[in-house]
Amino acid sequence: MAKVQVLNVAVLDNPSPFGNPFQFEVTFECMEDLPEDLEWKIIYVGSAESEEHGQTLDSVLVGPDPAGRPMFVFQADAPNPALIPESDAVGVTVVLITCTYRGQEFIRIGYYVNNEYTDTELRENPPLKPDYGQLQRNILASNPRVTRFHINWEGCAEKMEDSENVDPAPNAMLPPSCTPGKAPPLGLVPDNSMDCL
Amino acid sequence: MKLLKPSWVNHNGKPIFSVDIHPDGTKFATGGQGEDSGKVVIWNMAPVLREEDEKNENIPKLLCQMDNHLACVNCVRWSNNGLYLASGGDDKLVMVWKRAAFIGPSTVFGSSSKLANVEQWRCVMILRNHTGDVMDVAWSPHDVWLASCSVDNTIAIWNARKFPEIVMTLKGHTGLVKGLTWDPVGKYIASQADDHSLKVWRTMDWQLETNITKPFSECGGTTHVLRLSWSPDGQYLVSAHAMNNSGPTAQIIERDGWKTNMDFVGHRKAVTVVKFNPKIFKKKQKNGSTPKPSCPYCCCAVGSKDRSLSVWLTSLKRPLVVIHDLFDKSIMDITWTLNGLGLLVCSMDGTVAFLDFSQDELGDPLNEEEKNAIHQNIYGKSLAITMGSQLSSTIIENPEMLKYQQEQQRNQNPNGAQASGPENQTPKLTNVLNGESLEDIRKNLLKKQVETRTADGRRRITPLCIAQLDTGGTAAVNSIGMKSNLLLTSASKIEPMKALDSRFTERSKATPGVTSVPLTIGITPLDRVKDSSSVKEPKGKDETSSDSEDKIVVKSMTKRKGEMEGAEVVEKRKKGRPRKDAKIMPISQPFPQTPVSLDKEPSRLTTPVALLKLPTPSIQKSFSTQVSTDGVTYLEVENEVSVVSGSRLSQLKWSREGREWDTLLPSRIIIATGSSDVVAVACEDRTLSVFTACGRRLIPSIMLPAPMSALHCSGHFVMALTASATLSVWDVQKQTALVKNESLNPILSGTDATVSQSFLTRQGVAVVSLSNGKTYCFNSSLETWNLIADKQDSLVQCADFRNCVSSQDALGSMGPLALTQGRNLSAGRLASRLSSMPHHLQQGMTLAFLEKQLASALILLSASEYRHWLLIYARFLVNEGYELRLRELCQDLLGPVHKSSSSSWETTVLGLRKRDLLTEVLPVIGQNLRFQRLFTEYQDQLELLRLK
């Protein structure tokens, strides 16, 4: 049984200029006191084409986590435009929040992010070289995609022997470690990997 | 009958394996497959019951969903008290869920439905034992145990009061165990497995009572579950999948001799689930018709792999109703509402159906009293907890009582307001936030949260805890403690296995209705009709007559057998007891007042002579002793410290936290002891000297008739036990004798026992324990020795009042009485658990024991213990329904309402005001609605007195 349940993630400062830091207010619940910290990461998937464009914006340790409902705001700097292919600067991409415990990822929350120019003229005639100063980032906060993984909460990853355990599947929401084909991002998310009703 | 398929009750098309309605009827749970895990969902019952509630969007349908099980959930069951939900699944786990009190609503984050969990149920216990999928779980009557069965071929019995303790693992099945049911009387648990057997186990010793295989030998193929059920009167056990003449049946097994002569026939495929209606019914009395005595009968629903459901009344030969094609796949589970008129069925196809019967169809359900009467007649005792929801049929007669009952309920639910209805179930999340609203916190969270850097330079955020969880065992324990009022069931209720077997003799006259059931229920193979959907008049009653004759023969045989068993038990008891006592004896009991005096008694007197003699301590050169219980006062004795002009002086030194005094005595000191107020010293020359705590001599040396054997001080009291077996107690402050040279002859003569220990209570009562296990105190007003504890007393061994003890009582039980009885009490209680004594005998013994305790506490002048035992006594009287005694007790506590000079009534007992005691006792009485008139009567009189 998962010892940590994510209850809510509120996307703060949204929509906002592209250069603003990401802010997520995370509320979770610990079933019992956790002896080790949780590690949270924000990963910006710069391009659907290649994993090398995925950039980890930040990772923080959160702890101590007593039994109860802790809450924190996870703020991370905006992605480095230099790492984003120019062709992918504008349009829909994905930002991921992951959480690991003892080196094992047990939840992955994905949000669709739409980057577009606020200026109508720019929108109609986008410059060849993206003008990041004019881009607005809009996170589709109402529709998070949550994937949960069973992990061994008692020990570390090596000692996992639970046969019920499911590895973070490669078809989960665009993990940076896999190279999805060129397809519209929305279609990349198979419904059956989502832990939703 | 109305039939409804609420389409909103689903697991997104995934199979639903189990359904169970909460005992209060306001919600139900389903268990089954989730997306990538097992799933338990709690639903609101109101929208199922009423169409307007279903349409009202403000009434939530889903109350809570839990996807904590890693794999498919096979069974969900509410505890009888409704506080817990147990679920078992393919992940080999049993989880116990409890409603969380202090946490607001939450959603399953990321779920598309966006439905908030209106109620918060969280896992308070995970029970790990099974090595395979858990198929069925069942709470025992009164929630004493939780049983779970598994494909690992075992059944685990968990102690539901002390999770995760396992009471026993029942091994014996050689196939997957797929169904469990408890005998409503609590004597048995039955299990059915894939190994073509149904086994009945005794709860008394957890051994196999019977193994039934014949009806199952033909069973081929498998069913997912084999949920069997026991009838509410305890007389019949009905199996799931059985075969008769190569047709699928549900086998009826009689409690009486485990006979398998009857079955429910008609389903075309294997029976997966049988569920008895919790109510016993009697024929509906038509208005105007002359009421004629009708036989009570039971009602049973049978679900099958053939996707159809049949509902049977044991008074009819044919099913009351058969519904075909209710589902697309096999029926998996059935649950009745507590009122017996509603029925929920779930199926592998992921849907549920609700059947609503009218009383015209099923009959008049017996109220709890009538049901109790049936149980009383069959088993010699009542099974019901006579309170709370179960007493819904009892009318509360006055507002005081109503107020009291409501208060009780509120206490039971710390979040009572939430529980009262789904509409006002929005607990706020602000409780841990020091009055700050969640919104305020969120605004400043980023600025406020503590962020540090770890040694390797990483950011570390300390999260803000916005709510605390009441998870874990402690919470569960607390709630049980809090609920001790609720769980205040009588000895018989919690000890269901001790049912009297007298049913064999009493049965025919006592419950004509129940016995007559076989007459109409029996469908023999000859009589089988494949199409059982039509309801016809019963026919062919003749073949059952021989059956009842058989029964009579068995009856008389079993009766004789029962008597023999009883005799055996008695004999065993007699043999067993002395051994046990021998074990208990050497365990020395705590002896706080003067550890020194008796520990060092290497008895000088070796041969007991006709003249009673008690051992005296030997004289030591020097010794020290701790005085009183404060742990900081010490007495040091040094004999013959100096010789002054021929006489040898001994020194007594007293010290407390740096302060000290010493004094010299002309003779060697044998015993020195003290209390917080006085110090007493006995010397070799048979003198006794008493000093104040500051060292001032209080009285000139007292000359004793014989050397000192034991000396005790307590407060201003000094107790002396001399070697010639006489006892004296003085109040040195008032300078009076409470006990004057009283001989121990009455208690010592005729025995070869000696004094094993003695002490003085704070109230100046001398207590003497003998080596034969008896403890006496000397009552100075009666001038008698009174027996207050006896380790060989069978009453102690057999009294069972555990259920009348509430957790907060533990403190009050400390005192001289507890000191003399010590661990003996728990030993007795343990013994009683194993005994198979008839209930009424035990009841009587417990009563006698409790009354003895009360009297002993009184004579020991131990107020706190008196109060302790008084409350236990009152609870016991309430539970067991001793109205006359209860009335007498109340009358004594209340006293005359109008003052008259002739009254000898004392207003206090041991310094406790009697009317205050009554105020404490009354709520106990109020817990049982049966005594509501008594409650009201004394409540009113107390109120009257208060106004005066």
Coordinates of N, CA and C in Angstrom, one line a residue, chain B residues 99 101 406 409-421 424-425:
Chain B
R99 N -13.2 5.3 9.7 CA -13.5 6.7 9.3 C -12.5 7.6 10.0
A101 N -11.4 11.1 11.5 CA -12.2 12.1 12.1 C -11.8 13.5 11.7
Q406 N -28.8 10.3 23.0 CA -28.2 11.1 21.9 C -26.8 11.4 22.3
Q409 N -24.5 8.7 21.6 CA -24.2 8.6 20.2 C -23.2 9.6 19.8
R410 N -23.3 10.8 20.4 CA -22.4 11.9 20.1 C -21.0 11.5 20.6
N411 N -21.0 10.9 21.7 CA -19.7 10.4 22.3 C -19.0 9.4 21.4
Q412 N -19.9 8.6 20.8 CA -19.4 7.5 20.0 C -18.8 8.1 18.7
N413 N -19.3 9.1 18.2 CA -18.8 9.8 17.0 C -18.2 11.1 17.4
P414 N -17.0 11.2 17.5 CA -16.4 12.5 17.8 C -16.7 13.5 16.7
N415 N -16.9 13.0 15.5 CA -17.3 13.8 14.4 C -18.8 13.5 14.2
G416 N -19.5 13.5 15.3 CA -20.9 13.0 15.2 C -21.7 13.8 14.2
A417 N -21.5 15.1 14.1 CA -22.3 15.9 13.2 C -22.1 15.4 11.8
Q418 N -20.9 14.9 11.4 CA -20.7 14.5 10.1 C -21.5 13.2 9.8
A419 N -21.5 12.4 10.8 CA -22.1 11.1 10.6 C -23.6 11.1 10.5
S420 N -24.2 12.2 10.9 CA -25.6 12.2 11.0 C -26.3 12.3 9.7
G421 N -25.7 12.7 8.7 CA -26.3 12.7 7.4 C -25.3 13.2 6.3
N424 N -24.6 17.3 5.6 CA -23.7 18.2 6.4 C -22.3 17.5 6.7
Q425 N -21.9 16.9 5.7 CA -20.6 16.2 5.9 C -19.5 16.9 5.2

